[in-house]
Amino acid sequence: MMSKISSVRFHPAFRLYRYSVKRTMGLTVLMTVFLLLICPGYILMHINNVLNPGNTDMKVYDLNRDLPSLILIVTVITTAAAILYLFINFAFLYGRSSSDFFHSLPLNRRSLLASRFFSSIIPVLMPMTLTYAAMCGILAINYIEGNIRLILWGFVYNILILLMSCAFSMIFIVASGSVFDLIISFFTFNIGIAVVQLINQSFCEVFLVGFPHGEIPTFFTNSSPFIYAFVTFAELMNGSPVTAADIAVFTAKILFVTVISLVAAFLLYSRRKSEKSGVSYAYKFIYIVCALIVGIIGAYALGTVFAGNQLTAMFWVFAVIGGALAAVTFGAVNDRGFKTVKKSLVIGGCSVALIGALALFLWSGAFGYSSRIPEKESVKYASVSFGQVSVRFEDPSLVMKLHEKIVNENGGEDYEVINISYKLRFGEMKRTYYVNYKYFTDELLEIIKSEENIKSIRNSFDKFIGNNLSISIYDQEYWSDSVQITASELKGLEEAYVSDIPSATDELLSGNLYMSCDITGLDKEYDYCYYELYIEDNFKNTIEYLESLNLEQRVDAGSTETYAEY
Amino acid sequence: MIKSVGLTKKFDGKKALDNVELEIPEGSIYGLVGSNGSGKSTFLRLASGIYMPDGGEITAGGEHIFNNAALKSEIAYVGDTPYFLPNATIREMARFYRRMYPKFDNNLYNRLIEIFPLDYKARIATMSKGMQRQAALITALASSPSYLLLDEAFDGLDAVMRKVLKSILIEASEERSLTTVISSHNLKDLEFLCDRVGLIHFGKLIFSDETEKIKNRIHKVQMAFTQIPETSVFSGLDVVKVERSGSIIYMIVRGDEEEIMRYIKRLSPIFSECVEPTLEEIFVYELEAKGYDVKNIIS
């Protein structure tokens, strides 16, 4: 029998790589078909539907509207596929005979890890590249517009995120002793750590005056590489202004985590004992970290259920019970029984102690968090928002003056919100204060009357395009129907309103407004947009201008349109 | 040569191998005997570079084995539960071995598939335990290793295949100086195959030597007398064990066969004969002499 022998002798690691790639070839073909169905398949169908002959308004399709979500979907799919391939290719670690077989092959640990790692990633890059090429190809069609740079950046980010996610997953793969424990630890850590950060956030909101509300805190985003990668990626792709520094920081962080994770995975793997196949964990640290996370979640959950959102003695009693129960349950699942209850109880106790330490730290003021105001020299710009006002200052003096007063008056705790944000040379600082505006009238009016705010108001007017404009009035007695106005009428309203701003009084802050006016229309992205004018009694020019528009008569004359028609 | 010096391996703090000192010369067929859990498989995994020693060292040809890719290409290991790639046939496994082992011998592989009557296109996972072991042996042997490590190699093989395997191993040892280490809990499997044997118990190497030397230094003598003599008349011999059945005495004696027979002849027996004891019997006697509870060591 003649046998084929390759004349070129490749390194066994490369040969193992080729075998592994072949093994997952079927999955790769399926993924390629799936990705190409999304892009160009679905996208072309969608564009065709939008640009159908019945839609006479739109002759050109702006692909930029779809690109961020499209790139995000492709990134999620390719990253998930690469992690799945990693799980498949490293499953040999978890069986006694398979572990013996692969570890007896003529390869050192580094080659074995590298061949399996790259055989999980490179097959995903092929369909991924095809999909991005398809996105670029779509742009070649005459009636489709889009930003090719966005696609190319998306491609680069996708590769970075995929690499980082796989490198970070390797730590769990190497540290686990069985597939079950790999899945448990992988999801417990990556989901659990996000929940723990939400718990931290809730504690910060309770203890720290000024802690920003309604935003994803930085420590939450940075808690897990996955969360950081995808949240930041979504922010970078969503069309908001991105600086070169933002891109550099994102890239640097992703590369840093990738390198650190790969080094850690390699060191752990080179010291990993083959006999650890089939046991729960090859390295106990991963078990302890996950058990602590579960304990913290259990403690907080039970404490909150039984004591509401109040950190009373009752909360702590049930937190101890919850922490212990959660840790024991986690231990029982991982150790396949209750042999390690004592150890689990200790870990549960540590979880509660960690929550207690956090509460104590926050209660002590967290190194003066609530009274901290940045040095003026370190501030690049400052933003403030309250009521209808949202304005950015290159010179932060007005914002800092307001901030200082809030800090000195201890916030004047109430229900009205002031958000302050500083963009610093290194990082940013955000605060949210619940105050009574009447204690800060002078400072707030100063901001309202500032040139920056007037510019901000003009920008809000300028975002409306075309003639699909309408306004409605609310003057404490009735809510008018929506009335169509022209662009020149809107411009007139803008000039009148801006001219009244310097005469604003505390009425504008009180909420007891003479009237308000809602403007609705389309922005340049053809998205619905809305702006509300707060109009006080002495805004004579605005009130006169609105009267001059004869809105009531125009309603009667039938120039109204419902939102649905619109 | 495979050499271990102070070789120690621990599992969860418990010693599976304790300070094992062993030398296995090139080209020899070494039988490693011991009961279940004695440490035989652990030794083989250390010798194949699967396990990392916790103490001491193990070398092949003077080089450390663990993480030594070049050396591992000279070592083929067949575990007690052979592993095969998912859904693989024997041909696919051979293709994989051909890629991984630079010295894979296609001619030898072709010869082996003629010797072992297997369906080479069938999935190995669907085969019987014995057939799976044959499949693993074919690919391991065809890799042309310098060191072949077989854990419970005869497990599941029928008598014919045992004989075939033994002759293949002997031939490989003679023709290309293949060093083979075979572990077994059954001494009978190794009786006429191994030129050296070692006994391992609770992680300690109790005994290791050439089979012939072992057999030459202990003898089983049966003799009959018209009048049974006093036991003291045998005081000139290094008697390990004496048993009586009627007028016949069975005696296990250490020493040179000719001297033993000459001594016995002087006592004028009606009949005397020196019988070669089995390897198992020798182990039993030696171990009993060393004070071990033999029933728990050799099954």
Short mmCIF file of N, CA and C in Angstrom, two decimals, chain A residues 282-378:
data_model
loop_
_atom_site.label_atom_id
_atom_site.label_comp_id
_atom_site.label_asym_id
_atom_site.label_seq_id
_atom_site.Cartn_x
_atom_site.Cartn_y
_atom_site.Cartn_z
N ALA A 282 -8.50 23.24 38.66
CA ALA A 282 -7.07 22.99 38.71
C ALA A 282 -6.40 23.99 39.64
N TYR A 283 -6.99 25.17 39.72
CA TYR A 283 -6.49 26.21 40.62
C TYR A 283 -7.65 26.70 41.49
N LYS A 284 -7.43 26.73 42.77
CA LYS A 284 -8.51 27.04 43.70
C LYS A 284 -8.91 28.51 43.69
N PHE A 285 -7.99 29.39 43.23
CA PHE A 285 -8.29 30.82 43.33
C PHE A 285 -9.56 31.18 42.58
N ILE A 286 -9.79 30.49 41.47
CA ILE A 286 -10.96 30.82 40.66
C ILE A 286 -12.24 30.42 41.41
N TYR A 287 -12.16 29.32 42.13
CA TYR A 287 -13.29 28.86 42.94
C TYR A 287 -13.58 29.88 44.04
N ILE A 288 -12.50 30.33 44.71
CA ILE A 288 -12.67 31.25 45.83
C ILE A 288 -13.25 32.58 45.35
N VAL A 289 -12.73 33.10 44.23
CA VAL A 289 -13.23 34.37 43.69
C VAL A 289 -14.72 34.25 43.35
N CYS A 290 -15.07 33.16 42.66
CA CYS A 290 -16.48 32.97 42.27
C CYS A 290 -17.37 32.79 43.49
N ALA A 291 -16.89 32.04 44.47
CA ALA A 291 -17.69 31.82 45.69
C ALA A 291 -17.90 33.14 46.43
N LEU A 292 -16.87 33.99 46.45
CA LEU A 292 -17.01 35.30 47.10
C LEU A 292 -18.06 36.15 46.38
N ILE A 293 -18.01 36.11 45.05
CA ILE A 293 -18.98 36.88 44.25
C ILE A 293 -20.40 36.40 44.55
N VAL A 294 -20.57 35.09 44.54
CA VAL A 294 -21.89 34.52 44.81
C VAL A 294 -22.33 34.88 46.23
N GLY A 295 -21.40 34.82 47.17
CA GLY A 295 -21.70 35.16 48.57
C GLY A 295 -22.15 36.61 48.69
N ILE A 296 -21.47 37.51 48.00
CA ILE A 296 -21.84 38.94 48.06
C ILE A 296 -23.25 39.15 47.50
N ILE A 297 -23.50 38.51 46.36
CA ILE A 297 -24.83 38.67 45.73
C ILE A 297 -25.91 38.11 46.65
N GLY A 298 -25.64 36.92 47.21
CA GLY A 298 -26.61 36.29 48.11
C GLY A 298 -26.86 37.14 49.34
N ALA A 299 -25.80 37.68 49.91
CA ALA A 299 -25.93 38.51 51.11
C ALA A 299 -26.75 39.76 50.82
N TYR A 300 -26.43 40.43 49.75
CA TYR A 300 -27.14 41.67 49.42
C TYR A 300 -28.60 41.37 49.08
N ALA A 301 -28.80 40.29 48.31
CA ALA A 301 -30.17 39.97 47.87
C ALA A 301 -31.06 39.67 49.06
N LEU A 302 -30.60 38.82 49.97
CA LEU A 302 -31.45 38.44 51.11
C LEU A 302 -31.63 39.63 52.06
N GLY A 303 -30.54 40.37 52.26
CA GLY A 303 -30.64 41.56 53.11
C GLY A 303 -31.65 42.55 52.57
N THR A 304 -31.64 42.76 51.27
CA THR A 304 -32.57 43.72 50.65
C THR A 304 -34.00 43.21 50.68
N VAL A 305 -34.17 41.92 50.44
CA VAL A 305 -35.52 41.34 50.45
C VAL A 305 -36.17 41.51 51.82
N PHE A 306 -35.39 41.29 52.87
CA PHE A 306 -35.98 41.32 54.21
C PHE A 306 -35.90 42.68 54.89
N ALA A 307 -35.05 43.56 54.41
CA ALA A 307 -34.92 44.85 55.09
C ALA A 307 -35.16 46.03 54.15
N GLY A 308 -35.68 45.74 52.95
CA GLY A 308 -35.89 46.82 52.00
C GLY A 308 -34.53 47.40 51.60
N ASN A 309 -34.54 48.65 51.22
CA ASN A 309 -33.28 49.26 50.78
C ASN A 309 -32.60 50.00 51.94
N GLN A 310 -32.96 49.63 53.17
CA GLN A 310 -32.40 50.30 54.35
C GLN A 310 -31.29 49.43 54.95
N LEU A 311 -30.15 50.05 55.18
CA LEU A 311 -29.04 49.28 55.74
C LEU A 311 -29.14 49.24 57.27
N THR A 312 -30.20 48.58 57.73
CA THR A 312 -30.44 48.46 59.17
C THR A 312 -29.79 47.20 59.71
N ALA A 313 -29.93 47.01 61.03
CA ALA A 313 -29.39 45.78 61.64
C ALA A 313 -30.03 44.56 61.01
N MET A 314 -31.32 44.70 60.68
CA MET A 314 -32.04 43.58 60.05
C MET A 314 -31.38 43.21 58.71
N PHE A 315 -30.95 44.25 57.99
CA PHE A 315 -30.28 44.00 56.70
C PHE A 315 -29.05 43.11 56.93
N TRP A 316 -28.25 43.47 57.92
CA TRP A 316 -27.00 42.75 58.14
C TRP A 316 -27.24 41.33 58.64
N VAL A 317 -28.29 41.15 59.44
CA VAL A 317 -28.61 39.80 59.92
C VAL A 317 -28.92 38.90 58.72
N PHE A 318 -29.78 39.41 57.84
CA PHE A 318 -30.15 38.58 56.69
C PHE A 318 -29.04 38.52 55.64
N ALA A 319 -28.19 39.54 55.65
CA ALA A 319 -27.04 39.49 54.74
C ALA A 319 -26.12 38.34 55.13
N VAL A 320 -25.92 38.15 56.43
CA VAL A 320 -25.08 37.05 56.91
C VAL A 320 -25.70 35.71 56.49
N ILE A 321 -27.02 35.60 56.70
CA ILE A 321 -27.71 34.35 56.33
C ILE A 321 -27.61 34.14 54.81
N GLY A 322 -27.87 35.20 54.07
CA GLY A 322 -27.84 35.11 52.60
C GLY A 322 -26.46 34.76 52.08
N GLY A 323 -25.44 35.39 52.63
CA GLY A 323 -24.06 35.11 52.20
C GLY A 323 -23.69 33.67 52.45
N ALA A 324 -24.05 33.18 53.65
CA ALA A 324 -23.73 31.80 54.00
C ALA A 324 -24.48 30.82 53.09
N LEU A 325 -25.77 31.08 52.89
CA LEU A 325 -26.58 30.18 52.04
C LEU A 325 -26.05 30.14 50.61
N ALA A 326 -25.73 31.31 50.10
CA ALA A 326 -25.25 31.38 48.71
C ALA A 326 -23.91 30.66 48.56
N ALA A 327 -23.02 30.90 49.50
CA ALA A 327 -21.70 30.27 49.41
C ALA A 327 -21.80 28.75 49.58
N VAL A 328 -22.68 28.31 50.49
CA VAL A 328 -22.85 26.86 50.70
C VAL A 328 -23.45 26.24 49.43
N THR A 329 -24.41 26.92 48.83
CA THR A 329 -25.03 26.40 47.60
C THR A 329 -23.98 26.30 46.49
N PHE A 330 -23.20 27.36 46.35
CA PHE A 330 -22.15 27.37 45.32
C PHE A 330 -21.16 26.23 45.57
N GLY A 331 -20.79 26.07 46.84
CA GLY A 331 -19.85 25.00 47.21
C GLY A 331 -20.44 23.63 46.92
N ALA A 332 -21.73 23.47 47.22
CA ALA A 332 -22.38 22.17 47.00
C ALA A 332 -22.43 21.85 45.50
N VAL A 333 -22.68 22.87 44.68
CA VAL A 333 -22.74 22.65 43.23
C VAL A 333 -21.35 22.28 42.71
N ASN A 334 -20.34 23.00 43.15
CA ASN A 334 -18.99 22.78 42.64
C ASN A 334 -18.33 21.53 43.18
N ASP A 335 -18.59 21.26 44.44
CA ASP A 335 -17.96 20.09 45.05
C ASP A 335 -18.85 18.86 44.99
N ARG A 336 -19.97 19.00 44.27
CA ARG A 336 -20.91 17.89 44.08
C ARG A 336 -21.35 17.28 45.41
N GLY A 337 -21.66 18.11 46.37
CA GLY A 337 -22.12 17.61 47.66
C GLY A 337 -21.83 18.61 48.77
N PHE A 338 -22.11 18.19 49.97
CA PHE A 338 -21.97 19.11 51.10
C PHE A 338 -20.75 18.79 51.97
N LYS A 339 -19.71 18.28 51.31
CA LYS A 339 -18.52 17.91 52.08
C LYS A 339 -17.73 19.13 52.52
N THR A 340 -17.95 20.26 51.84
CA THR A 340 -17.11 21.43 52.11
C THR A 340 -17.93 22.58 52.71
N VAL A 341 -18.94 22.22 53.50
CA VAL A 341 -19.82 23.24 54.07
C VAL A 341 -19.02 24.23 54.93
N LYS A 342 -18.08 23.70 55.70
CA LYS A 342 -17.30 24.55 56.60
C LYS A 342 -16.54 25.61 55.80
N LYS A 343 -15.89 25.15 54.75
CA LYS A 343 -15.12 26.06 53.90
C LYS A 343 -16.05 27.10 53.27
N SER A 344 -17.22 26.62 52.82
CA SER A 344 -18.18 27.53 52.18
C SER A 344 -18.68 28.58 53.17
N LEU A 345 -18.90 28.16 54.41
CA LEU A 345 -19.37 29.11 55.43
C LEU A 345 -18.33 30.20 55.66
N VAL A 346 -17.06 29.80 55.65
CA VAL A 346 -15.99 30.78 55.84
C VAL A 346 -16.01 31.78 54.68
N ILE A 347 -16.16 31.26 53.44
CA ILE A 347 -16.19 32.14 52.26
C ILE A 347 -17.42 33.06 52.32
N GLY A 348 -18.57 32.48 52.73
CA GLY A 348 -19.78 33.29 52.87
C GLY A 348 -19.56 34.41 53.88
N GLY A 349 -18.90 34.08 54.99
CA GLY A 349 -18.58 35.09 56.01
C GLY A 349 -17.68 36.18 55.44
N CYS A 350 -16.71 35.76 54.63
CA CYS A 350 -15.80 36.75 54.00
C CYS A 350 -16.58 37.67 53.07
N SER A 351 -17.57 37.11 52.35
CA SER A 351 -18.38 37.92 51.44
C SER A 351 -19.09 39.03 52.21
N VAL A 352 -19.70 38.64 53.32
CA VAL A 352 -20.43 39.64 54.13
C VAL A 352 -19.43 40.65 54.71
N ALA A 353 -18.27 40.15 55.11
CA ALA A 353 -17.24 41.06 55.66
C ALA A 353 -16.81 42.08 54.60
N LEU A 354 -16.72 41.62 53.35
CA LEU A 354 -16.35 42.54 52.26
C LEU A 354 -17.41 43.63 52.08
N ILE A 355 -18.68 43.22 52.14
CA ILE A 355 -19.76 44.22 52.02
C ILE A 355 -19.68 45.19 53.20
N GLY A 356 -19.46 44.63 54.39
CA GLY A 356 -19.35 45.46 55.59
C GLY A 356 -18.20 46.44 55.48
N ALA A 357 -17.06 45.95 54.97
CA ALA A 357 -15.89 46.82 54.82
C ALA A 357 -16.18 47.95 53.84
N LEU A 358 -16.89 47.61 52.77
CA LEU A 358 -17.25 48.63 51.78
C LEU A 358 -18.16 49.69 52.41
N ALA A 359 -19.16 49.19 53.15
CA ALA A 359 -20.11 50.13 53.79
C ALA A 359 -19.35 51.05 54.76
N LEU A 360 -18.43 50.46 55.51
CA LEU A 360 -17.65 51.23 56.48
C LEU A 360 -16.79 52.29 55.77
N PHE A 361 -16.18 51.87 54.69
CA PHE A 361 -15.33 52.78 53.91
C PHE A 361 -16.15 53.94 53.34
N LEU A 362 -17.31 53.60 52.80
CA LEU A 362 -18.16 54.65 52.21
C LEU A 362 -18.71 55.57 53.31
N TRP A 363 -19.09 54.95 54.41
CA TRP A 363 -19.64 55.72 55.54
C TRP A 363 -18.59 56.72 56.07
N SER A 364 -17.31 56.31 56.01
CA SER A 364 -16.25 57.18 56.51
C SER A 364 -15.95 58.33 55.52
N GLY A 365 -16.63 58.33 54.37
CA GLY A 365 -16.49 59.44 53.44
C GLY A 365 -15.68 59.12 52.20
N ALA A 366 -15.14 57.93 52.13
CA ALA A 366 -14.37 57.49 50.95
C ALA A 366 -13.34 58.55 50.56
N PHE A 367 -12.50 58.91 51.51
CA PHE A 367 -11.43 59.90 51.27
C PHE A 367 -11.97 61.23 50.75
N GLY A 368 -13.08 61.68 51.35
CA GLY A 368 -13.61 63.02 51.01
C GLY A 368 -14.25 63.09 49.64
N TYR A 369 -14.86 62.00 49.23
CA TYR A 369 -15.48 61.95 47.90
C TYR A 369 -16.51 63.07 47.72
N SER A 370 -17.37 63.22 48.72
CA SER A 370 -18.51 64.13 48.55
C SER A 370 -18.10 65.59 48.50
N SER A 371 -16.98 65.95 49.13
CA SER A 371 -16.60 67.37 49.18
C SER A 371 -15.49 67.70 48.17
N ARG A 372 -15.12 66.71 47.35
CA ARG A 372 -14.00 66.92 46.44
C ARG A 372 -14.40 67.78 45.24
N ILE A 373 -13.60 68.82 45.00
CA ILE A 373 -13.79 69.66 43.81
C ILE A 373 -12.43 69.71 43.11
N PRO A 374 -12.40 69.49 41.81
CA PRO A 374 -11.08 69.44 41.16
C PRO A 374 -10.41 70.81 41.09
N GLU A 375 -9.09 70.79 40.95
CA GLU A 375 -8.34 72.03 40.73
C GLU A 375 -8.75 72.59 39.37
N LYS A 376 -8.90 73.91 39.33
CA LYS A 376 -9.34 74.52 38.08
C LYS A 376 -8.37 74.23 36.93
N GLU A 377 -7.08 74.17 37.26
CA GLU A 377 -6.06 73.95 36.22
C GLU A 377 -6.18 72.57 35.58
N SER A 378 -6.74 71.64 36.35
CA SER A 378 -6.80 70.27 35.83
C SER A 378 -8.05 70.01 34.99
#
